[in-house]
Amino acid sequence: MPAFRQVGEKQLPNPVLCMAWSPKRDLIALANTAGELLLHRLASFQRVWSLQPSEYTGKEITALAWRPDGKILAFSLGDTKQVVLCGVEKAEILHVFSMQNTVTCMHWMEVVEENSALSSFCNSEDESKFFLPKLPTLPKSYSTTSKIFSEEKCDEIMNLMGEIRLNILVLGGEAGSVELYAYGMYKIATLTEVSGTCRNLSLSGDLKSLSVISEVRSANESPQICYSQLDTGLLSDCLPEVSRMARKFTHISTLLQYLHLSLTCMCEAWEDILMQMDLRLTKFVQEKNTNTQVQDEFLELLLWGQSSPELQALLMNQLTIKGLKKLGQSIESSYSSIQKLVVSHLQSGSEALLYHLSEVKGMSLWKQKFEPLGLDAAAIEAAITAVGSFSLKANELLQVIDKSMKNFKAFFRWLYVAMLRMCDEPVPPELNKMTQKDIAFVADFLSEHFNENEELFDRKGKYFNVERVGQYLKDEDEDLVSPPSTCGNQWLQFLHESTHLKESPLLFPSYPQKSLHFVKRIMVNVIEQCLQKPAEVIGKSVKQAAFLPLYTAPDSSSENTPRLFELPSLWNDKKAKMHYVLFCMPEISPSKLYLLRKGTDVNRSVPSSVVSVDLSHHPDSADEDHSAAQSNYLYRCLDARFYDDEMLTVVLQGAEEDNRKRVLAQIPLASTLSCETEFSWEPNMTLEQQSGAIPCQELVLGNQWRELENMKAQFAAVNGIRKVACVLSANLRHIRVFEMDVEDEDDEGPESQNASADQDGLETSMNSQGLEEGSGRAEDGAAATAEQSQAAFPNSQEHLESEEALELSQE
């Protein structure tokens, strides 16, 4: 009775490039050549959701990594050189940042080291909630112009950090680029000690060292696979300080994103409503065919109560009383929305930014603790000043909105009454009176908005000007078209005349000629410069502790094979504080699997640092005669992964005379490491040149193996926490999913496997008709559906097996 229970199988339409199991749930993420990101359940390999490629993020997924709590999935894109954080529950893009080099591998780890200082930090970390109000949720988008983010995701964005415990996303790329991002958002280190292209990496749970597998190419030589161990001792020694700094800077990063989304909402409110009004009134002005100015005719109507026949015809035919009333309501609603966004979102977000930056400044002044990490008090002070300038500009916009609303209301109220009188309709008593102040508001509106100045016409292409508020929301470097008047402002006059206060660092610069977008860009740039300094300082502290050339990459390595599926694979045993490297040298010893061990502490000596496993034996069988008959079988390793701290999962292929045979097996790590012979590494030689001296152990499987029939198995992805495995065929399209710590039950023979395959055929058919796969089916319902699908698709399993058989025959 074979070990492991098969729970799903599927033939996918597109080849798989990356696959990774969730650390907390029975979910596996797949990325394919079409640029799709797919999430599947363990049960029947049922699809949960798919994220289609986007022209704004990218279409070539190169790597995947789960956040340790399983709530966020990170993936990198080769065509746009971006990294994207995606929410697992709703397949929403929460955060995007760019890289200088294409990311080729990534690893997301959680710190497991405990100490009293870190515990004290965790207990006091949420003090900000006692001093700052909760930021209001952003309103729904006013239009579909938001390219990447939807404004409903405010809560998800502000909770990107997840648990308080520090977690770090490690990104490796071309040209030896390695970067560390706290909570997947804030860059805390940029490393420069790695040579070649990164193929795999693993940061230890105690933050003491980083393992990197790289491919180093030299002129006219085959690429060499090398192992590097980098000493990240500064991160480990300053763990509480790094955690506090990273937490604060990640707060700041999320707040910057919150302000960006708030400003996006404001721009959409302006563009979708006020610009419609702009076009309507512009058309109204341009269709006038008299020589007199519209502004003059409106002023005559305001002063004498009489209008020209042309103006009266335009008002009654183009605008109409009903249209004017609707337009006035839209304008007032739009201004109110923008005003609320400024007060409740921009100002609240700016206050929270000032709070966190002020705390970071206090941390930077504690030089004994935070100076080694690169916190610069002067840079943080510049960031605080930039946030202050942004707050001043937001307050200035509020004043402009308030004045514009008064003018707009007065103008539309007066024009509405005038049009009622033109139609000889009764005027409501509450609208029949105008104060001197109302007349002044109308006159201001006419002088500001019905402007036929030639310069304005050339720049905007239209006569009617509603740029009073809109100019603040334009992302341009040009000065404001209509800056607010500062005449009569006693405070500004006092500052201008004071020689002591004019250049005082206590006063925030106001940028009176610039837009809100312009000041926001200045603020973001200054804060980003402030955030970059620690990453540079910490990165320079990381030194290479070991560099071990392992072997020459085989020339037969297919260019179509995803790099993430290729060995070596890395593992960090957090309890034993060890780095493990698992690899093969197919051209030197095709039937051996090698294991390299290094302590996470770079100064720690590790016995049996390199051992190998001989795969020249057939897996044990309960049938002794059969076992003896097959004992001369040779196997080579196609793929090997760490199942957990104590077990390896391998995909084996039979020797040349039986190369169609594929086996999925578990190898106990204890038996592999039981070798007492010590390997002495010659520093001037690669490992493959010394392969004959590496201690070797025989393969011990017991009953922990299963033959993979009718499948050209090649790669595996496993998760020992959830006790699951996924096997992928050589064509990268045929997948089988297993529960690993259970055995096949008697009733799960070929019949049940056929039913499972038929169910997959039914789901495929439903998808082709535009229906999504079910995501909450009951077990009884699934059995009934499988029975129905067997009648509807009797040949689906035969087709799957025939396709695999064709591949095997062509091998």
GROMACS .gro file of C-alpha atoms in nm, residues 235-575:
model
  341
  235LEU     CA    1   2.090   4.313   1.264
  236SER     CA    2   2.113   4.044   1.530
  237ASP     CA    3   2.300   4.257   1.784
  238CYS     CA    4   2.060   4.550   1.743
  239LEU     CA    5   1.742   4.346   1.702
  240PRO     CA    6   1.519   4.556   1.935
  241GLU     CA    7   1.645   4.879   1.777
  242VAL     CA    8   1.607   4.742   1.423
  243SER     CA    9   1.255   4.624   1.505
  244ARG     CA   10   1.152   4.961   1.646
  245MET     CA   11   1.309   5.156   1.360
  246ALA     CA   12   1.161   4.927   1.095
  247ARG     CA   13   0.818   4.944   1.256
  248LYS     CA   14   0.824   5.323   1.263
  249PHE     CA   15   0.949   5.357   0.907
  250THR     CA   16   0.689   5.108   0.784
  251HIS     CA   17   0.422   5.318   0.956
  252ILE     CA   18   0.560   5.615   0.765
  253SER     CA   19   0.557   5.424   0.434
  254THR     CA   20   0.193   5.322   0.479
  255LEU     CA   21   0.097   5.679   0.570
  256LEU     CA   22   0.262   5.808   0.252
  257GLN     CA   23   0.057   5.560   0.055
  258TYR     CA   24  -0.256   5.669   0.243
  259LEU     CA   25  -0.189   6.033   0.151
  260HIS     CA   26  -0.130   5.931  -0.210
  261LEU     CA   27  -0.468   5.757  -0.226
  262SER     CA   28  -0.639   6.054  -0.059
  263LEU     CA   29  -0.495   6.287  -0.319
  264THR     CA   30  -0.606   6.046  -0.593
  265CYS     CA   31  -0.962   6.064  -0.461
  266MET     CA   32  -0.949   6.444  -0.465
  267CYS     CA   33  -0.820   6.452  -0.823
  268GLU     CA   34  -1.093   6.215  -0.937
  269ALA     CA   35  -1.363   6.424  -0.768
  270TRP     CA   36  -1.232   6.730  -0.946
  271GLU     CA   37  -1.180   6.577  -1.288
  272ASP     CA   38  -1.507   6.385  -1.311
  273ILE     CA   39  -1.744   6.658  -1.188
  274LEU     CA   40  -1.589   7.002  -1.212
  275MET     CA   41  -1.434   6.936  -1.551
  276GLN     CA   42  -1.776   6.842  -1.687
  277MET     CA   43  -1.900   7.178  -1.567
  278ASP     CA   44  -1.591   7.340  -1.716
  279LEU     CA   45  -1.662   7.194  -2.060
  280ARG     CA   46  -2.029   7.293  -2.050
  281LEU     CA   47  -1.962   7.653  -1.956
  282THR     CA   48  -1.669   7.674  -2.200
  283LYS     CA   49  -1.897   7.562  -2.481
  284PHE     CA   50  -2.151   7.816  -2.360
  285VAL     CA   51  -1.893   8.095  -2.381
  286GLN     CA   52  -1.744   7.989  -2.716
  287GLU     CA   53  -2.085   7.968  -2.890
  288LYS     CA   54  -2.150   8.332  -2.820
  289ASN     CA   55  -2.113   8.516  -3.151
  290THR     CA   56  -2.115   8.882  -3.043
  291ASN     CA   57  -1.817   9.113  -3.012
  292THR     CA   58  -1.880   9.206  -2.650
  293GLN     CA   59  -1.723   8.998  -2.374
  294VAL     CA   60  -1.935   8.754  -2.179
  295GLN     CA   61  -1.797   8.901  -1.858
  296ASP     CA   62  -1.928   9.247  -1.959
  297GLU     CA   63  -2.271   9.115  -2.047
  298PHE     CA   64  -2.298   8.933  -1.715
  299LEU     CA   65  -2.193   9.251  -1.534
  300GLU     CA   66  -2.465   9.447  -1.718
  301LEU     CA   67  -2.715   9.182  -1.613
  302LEU     CA   68  -2.588   9.208  -1.255
  303LEU     CA   69  -2.599   9.592  -1.243
  304TRP     CA   70  -2.906   9.675  -1.454
  305GLY     CA   71  -3.105   9.352  -1.451
  306GLN     CA   72  -3.117   9.341  -1.831
  307SER     CA   73  -2.938   9.110  -2.073
  308SER     CA   74  -2.874   9.112  -2.444
  309PRO     CA   75  -3.090   8.886  -2.665
  310GLU     CA   76  -2.784   8.671  -2.745
  311LEU     CA   77  -2.702   8.612  -2.378
  312GLN     CA   78  -3.066   8.541  -2.296
  313ALA     CA   79  -3.090   8.290  -2.581
  314LEU     CA   80  -2.771   8.114  -2.468
  315LEU     CA   81  -2.888   8.097  -2.108
  316MET     CA   82  -3.234   7.966  -2.188
  317ASN     CA   83  -3.135   7.725  -2.467
  318GLN     CA   84  -2.791   7.604  -2.366
  319LEU     CA   85  -2.796   7.597  -1.986
  320THR     CA   86  -3.170   7.598  -1.907
  321ILE     CA   87  -3.306   7.652  -1.558
  322LYS     CA   88  -3.312   7.281  -1.478
  323GLY     CA   89  -2.958   7.229  -1.608
  324LEU     CA   90  -2.827   7.528  -1.414
  325LYS     CA   91  -2.980   7.400  -1.091
  326LYS     CA   92  -2.833   7.053  -1.142
  327LEU     CA   93  -2.495   7.197  -1.231
  328GLY     CA   94  -2.489   7.414  -0.919
  329GLN     CA   95  -2.567   7.114  -0.698
  330SER     CA   96  -2.292   6.909  -0.861
  331ILE     CA   97  -2.037   7.185  -0.806
  332GLU     CA   98  -2.129   7.226  -0.442
  333SER     CA   99  -2.118   6.849  -0.384
  334SER     CA  100  -1.778   6.823  -0.550
  335TYR     CA  101  -1.627   7.106  -0.347
  336SER     CA  102  -1.768   6.958  -0.028
  337SER     CA  103  -1.613   6.619  -0.108
  338ILE     CA  104  -1.271   6.770  -0.174
  339GLN     CA  105  -1.298   6.979   0.142
  340LYS     CA  106  -1.381   6.672   0.353
  341LEU     CA  107  -1.090   6.477   0.203
  342VAL     CA  108  -0.849   6.757   0.290
  343VAL     CA  109  -0.975   6.791   0.649
  344SER     CA  110  -1.029   6.426   0.742
  345HIS     CA  111  -0.762   6.253   0.532
  346LEU     CA  112  -0.478   6.483   0.425
  347GLN     CA  113  -0.457   6.671   0.753
  348SER     CA  114  -0.508   6.358   0.967
  349GLY     CA  115  -0.246   6.167   0.769
  350SER     CA  116  -0.002   6.460   0.794
  351GLU     CA  117  -0.048   6.478   1.172
  352ALA     CA  118   0.021   6.104   1.203
  353LEU     CA  119   0.332   6.147   0.984
  354LEU     CA  120   0.460   6.428   1.206
  355TYR     CA  121   0.401   6.213   1.514
  356HIS     CA  122   0.597   5.914   1.386
  357LEU     CA  123   0.878   6.125   1.239
  358SER     CA  124   0.913   6.310   1.568
  359GLU     CA  125   0.948   5.976   1.748
  360VAL     CA  126   1.210   5.866   1.496
  361LYS     CA  127   1.397   6.192   1.557
  362GLY     CA  128   1.398   6.115   1.929
  363MET     CA  129   1.536   5.769   1.850
  364SER     CA  130   1.812   5.922   1.636
  365LEU     CA  131   1.921   6.141   1.928
  366TRP     CA  132   1.981   5.824   2.134
  367LYS     CA  133   2.315   5.781   1.962
  368GLN     CA  134   2.435   5.484   2.168
  369LYS     CA  135   2.148   5.271   2.042
  370PHE     CA  136   2.057   5.402   1.698
  371GLU     CA  137   2.363   5.573   1.552
  372PRO     CA  138   2.515   5.238   1.436
  373LEU     CA  139   2.196   5.184   1.231
  374GLY     CA  140   2.241   5.508   1.038
  375LEU     CA  141   1.962   5.722   1.180
  376ASP     CA  142   2.046   6.082   1.090
  377ALA     CA  143   1.878   6.350   1.302
  378ALA     CA  144   1.936   6.622   1.038
  379ALA     CA  145   1.771   6.415   0.762
  380ILE     CA  146   1.474   6.337   0.987
  381GLU     CA  147   1.439   6.706   1.076
  382ALA     CA  148   1.428   6.785   0.703
  383ALA     CA  149   1.151   6.528   0.662
  384ILE     CA  150   0.951   6.685   0.946
  385THR     CA  151   0.989   7.026   0.778
  386ALA     CA  152   0.866   6.883   0.445
  387VAL     CA  153   0.557   6.734   0.612
  388GLY     CA  154   0.491   7.072   0.775
  389SER     CA  155   0.505   7.242   0.435
  390PHE     CA  156   0.259   6.989   0.297
  391SER     CA  157   0.019   7.061   0.585
  392LEU     CA  158   0.045   7.435   0.517
  393LYS     CA  159  -0.033   7.383   0.150
  394ALA     CA  160  -0.334   7.163   0.238
  395ASN     CA  161  -0.460   7.439   0.470
  396GLU     CA  162  -0.411   7.692   0.191
  397LEU     CA  163  -0.622   7.475  -0.038
  398LEU     CA  164  -0.897   7.471   0.224
  399GLN     CA  165  -0.907   7.851   0.223
  400VAL     CA  166  -0.922   7.861  -0.157
  401ILE     CA  167  -1.204   7.604  -0.159
  402ASP     CA  168  -1.396   7.804   0.100
  403LYS     CA  169  -1.368   8.124  -0.105
  404SER     CA  170  -1.453   7.949  -0.431
  405MET     CA  171  -1.758   7.782  -0.278
  406LYS     CA  172  -1.891   8.119  -0.164
  407ASN     CA  173  -1.839   8.271  -0.510
  408PHE     CA  174  -1.989   7.973  -0.690
  409LYS     CA  175  -2.294   7.963  -0.463
  410ALA     CA  176  -2.355   8.336  -0.497
  411PHE     CA  177  -2.313   8.328  -0.877
  412PHE     CA  178  -2.546   8.033  -0.937
  413ARG     CA  179  -2.804   8.166  -0.695
  414TRP     CA  180  -2.805   8.506  -0.872
  415LEU     CA  181  -2.810   8.352  -1.222
  416TYR     CA  182  -3.091   8.115  -1.122
  417VAL     CA  183  -3.305   8.411  -1.007
  418ALA     CA  184  -3.220   8.606  -1.323
  419MET     CA  185  -3.327   8.317  -1.546
  420LEU     CA  186  -3.652   8.277  -1.352
  421ARG     CA  187  -3.726   8.643  -1.417
  422MET     CA  188  -3.648   8.601  -1.788
  423CYS     CA  189  -3.916   8.332  -1.800
  424ASP     CA  190  -4.158   8.545  -1.596
  425GLU     CA  191  -4.172   8.272  -1.334
  426PRO     CA  192  -4.220   8.352  -0.963
  427VAL     CA  193  -3.902   8.387  -0.757
  428PRO     CA  194  -3.896   8.225  -0.409
  429PRO     CA  195  -3.885   8.496  -0.139
  430GLU     CA  196  -3.568   8.352   0.019
  431LEU     CA  197  -3.382   8.398  -0.312
  432ASN     CA  198  -3.518   8.742  -0.397
  433LYS     CA  199  -3.279   8.942  -0.179
  434MET     CA  200  -2.909   9.005  -0.245
  435THR     CA  201  -2.676   9.172   0.002
  436GLN     CA  202  -2.380   9.385  -0.094
  437LYS     CA  203  -2.155   9.095   0.002
  438ASP     CA  204  -2.342   8.861  -0.238
  439ILE     CA  205  -2.296   9.112  -0.521
  440ALA     CA  206  -1.923   9.128  -0.441
  441PHE     CA  207  -1.901   8.745  -0.455
  442VAL     CA  208  -2.070   8.741  -0.797
  443ALA     CA  209  -1.838   9.013  -0.924
  444ASP     CA  210  -1.536   8.817  -0.798
  445PHE     CA  211  -1.661   8.505  -0.973
  446LEU     CA  212  -1.706   8.688  -1.303
  447SER     CA  213  -1.363   8.851  -1.286
  448GLU     CA  214  -1.188   8.525  -1.196
  449HIS     CA  215  -1.365   8.272  -1.416
  450PHE     CA  216  -1.494   8.444  -1.731
  451ASN     CA  217  -1.152   8.561  -1.839
  452GLU     CA  218  -1.075   8.605  -2.210
  453ASN     CA  219  -0.715   8.694  -2.154
  454GLU     CA  220  -0.506   8.587  -2.454
  455GLU     CA  221  -0.233   8.430  -2.243
  456LEU     CA  222  -0.487   8.215  -2.057
  457PHE     CA  223  -0.651   8.111  -2.384
  458ASP     CA  224  -0.319   8.002  -2.534
  459ARG     CA  225  -0.229   7.795  -2.229
  460LYS     CA  226  -0.560   7.627  -2.155
  461GLY     CA  227  -0.729   7.624  -2.496
  462LYS     CA  228  -1.057   7.756  -2.353
  463TYR     CA  229  -1.205   8.078  -2.218
  464PHE     CA  230  -1.375   7.959  -1.904
  465ASN     CA  231  -1.132   7.921  -1.613
  466VAL     CA  232  -1.207   7.695  -1.315
  467GLU     CA  233  -0.843   7.653  -1.217
  468ARG     CA  234  -0.877   7.820  -0.879
  469VAL     CA  235  -0.898   7.481  -0.703
  470GLY     CA  236  -0.791   7.251  -0.984
  471GLN     CA  237  -0.448   7.414  -1.013
  472TYR     CA  238  -0.359   7.274  -0.669
  473LEU     CA  239  -0.431   6.918  -0.785
  474LYS     CA  240  -0.219   6.923  -1.102
  475ASP     CA  241   0.102   6.723  -1.088
  476GLU     CA  242   0.310   6.987  -1.263
  477ASP     CA  243   0.625   7.183  -1.193
  478GLU     CA  244   0.476   7.506  -1.327
  479ASP     CA  245   0.369   7.784  -1.094
  480LEU     CA  246   0.007   7.831  -0.997
  481VAL     CA  247  -0.198   8.016  -1.258
  482SER     CA  248  -0.394   8.206  -0.994
  483PRO     CA  249  -0.199   8.205  -0.667
  484PRO     CA  250  -0.391   8.335  -0.365
  485SER     CA  251  -0.341   8.697  -0.280
  486THR     CA  252  -0.136   8.763   0.035
  487CYS     CA  253  -0.207   9.136   0.047
  488GLY     CA  254  -0.320   9.238   0.391
  489ASN     CA  255  -0.186   8.928   0.562
  490GLN     CA  256  -0.029   9.078   0.871
  491TRP     CA  257   0.156   8.761   0.971
  492LEU     CA  258   0.335   8.728   0.635
  493GLN     CA  259   0.416   9.098   0.641
  494PHE     CA  260   0.561   9.064   0.990
  495LEU     CA  261   0.776   8.765   0.882
  496HIS     CA  262   0.900   8.950   0.577
  497GLU     CA  263   1.010   9.249   0.785
  498SER     CA  264   1.171   9.039   1.060
  499THR     CA  265   1.536   8.959   0.994
  500HIS     CA  266   1.544   8.698   1.272
  501LEU     CA  267   1.234   8.500   1.176
  502LYS     CA  268   1.267   8.514   0.799
  503GLU     CA  269   1.510   8.218   0.783
  504SER     CA  270   1.414   8.049   1.107
  505PRO     CA  271   1.424   7.665   1.100
  506LEU     CA  272   1.121   7.667   1.330
  507LEU     CA  273   0.899   7.793   1.048
  508PHE     CA  274   0.784   7.565   0.767
  509PRO     CA  275   0.836   7.701   0.412
  510SER     CA  276   0.503   7.752   0.236
  511TYR     CA  277   0.587   7.742  -0.141
  512PRO     CA  278   0.315   8.001  -0.229
  513GLN     CA  279   0.355   7.958  -0.606
  514LYS     CA  280   0.340   7.575  -0.616
  515SER     CA  281   0.061   7.315  -0.628
  516LEU     CA  282  -0.030   7.065  -0.359
  517HIS     CA  283   0.101   6.783  -0.580
  518PHE     CA  284   0.435   6.959  -0.617
  519VAL     CA  285   0.478   7.001  -0.240
  520LYS     CA  286   0.371   6.640  -0.187
  521ARG     CA  287   0.645   6.525  -0.427
  522ILE     CA  288   0.902   6.728  -0.235
  523MET     CA  289   0.782   6.569   0.091
  524VAL     CA  290   0.798   6.214  -0.049
  525ASN     CA  291   1.149   6.265  -0.189
  526VAL     CA  292   1.283   6.407   0.139
  527ILE     CA  293   1.127   6.124   0.343
  528GLU     CA  294   1.262   5.860   0.104
  529GLN     CA  295   1.612   6.007   0.137
  530CYS     CA  296   1.567   5.991   0.513
  531LEU     CA  297   1.465   5.624   0.487
  532GLN     CA  298   1.755   5.526   0.260
  533LYS     CA  299   2.039   5.618   0.494
  534PRO     CA  300   1.994   5.324   0.740
  535ALA     CA  301   1.976   5.078   0.449
  536GLU     CA  302   2.314   5.198   0.323
  537VAL     CA  303   2.476   5.189   0.669
  538ILE     CA  304   2.341   4.843   0.758
  539GLY     CA  305   2.430   4.712   0.412
  540LYS     CA  306   2.793   4.821   0.449
  541SER     CA  307   2.815   4.639   0.783
  542VAL     CA  308   2.733   4.305   0.617
  543LYS     CA  309   3.050   4.116   0.527
  544GLN     CA  310   3.110   3.791   0.346
  545ALA     CA  311   3.200   3.520   0.599
  546ALA     CA  312   3.231   3.228   0.358
  547PHE     CA  313   3.246   3.176  -0.018
  548LEU     CA  314   3.235   2.818  -0.139
  549PRO     CA  315   3.237   2.728  -0.510
  550LEU     CA  316   3.024   2.415  -0.534
  551TYR     CA  317   3.013   2.288  -0.892
  552THR     CA  318   2.991   2.386  -1.257
  553ALA     CA  319   2.637   2.430  -1.382
  554PRO     CA  320   2.549   2.153  -1.632
  555ASP     CA  321   2.537   2.260  -1.995
  556SER     CA  322   2.227   2.049  -2.044
  557SER     CA  323   2.028   2.280  -1.819
  558SER     CA  324   1.726   2.384  -2.024
  559GLU     CA  325   1.673   2.753  -2.075
  560ASN     CA  326   1.298   2.688  -2.045
  561THR     CA  327   1.331   2.546  -1.695
  562PRO     CA  328   1.236   2.803  -1.429
  563ARG     CA  329   1.537   2.893  -1.220
  564LEU     CA  330   1.337   2.863  -0.897
  565PHE     CA  331   1.283   2.493  -0.962
  566GLU     CA  332   1.651   2.417  -1.005
  567LEU     CA  333   1.873   2.298  -0.723
  568PRO     CA  334   2.039   2.394  -0.490
  569SER     CA  335   1.765   2.454  -0.235
  570LEU     CA  336   1.820   2.625   0.101
  571TRP     CA  337   1.674   2.571   0.448
  572ASN     CA  338   1.719   2.734   0.787
  573ASP     CA  339   1.676   2.511   1.092
  574LYS     CA  340   1.573   2.770   1.351
  575LYS     CA  341   1.599   2.537   1.650
   0.00000   0.00000   0.00000
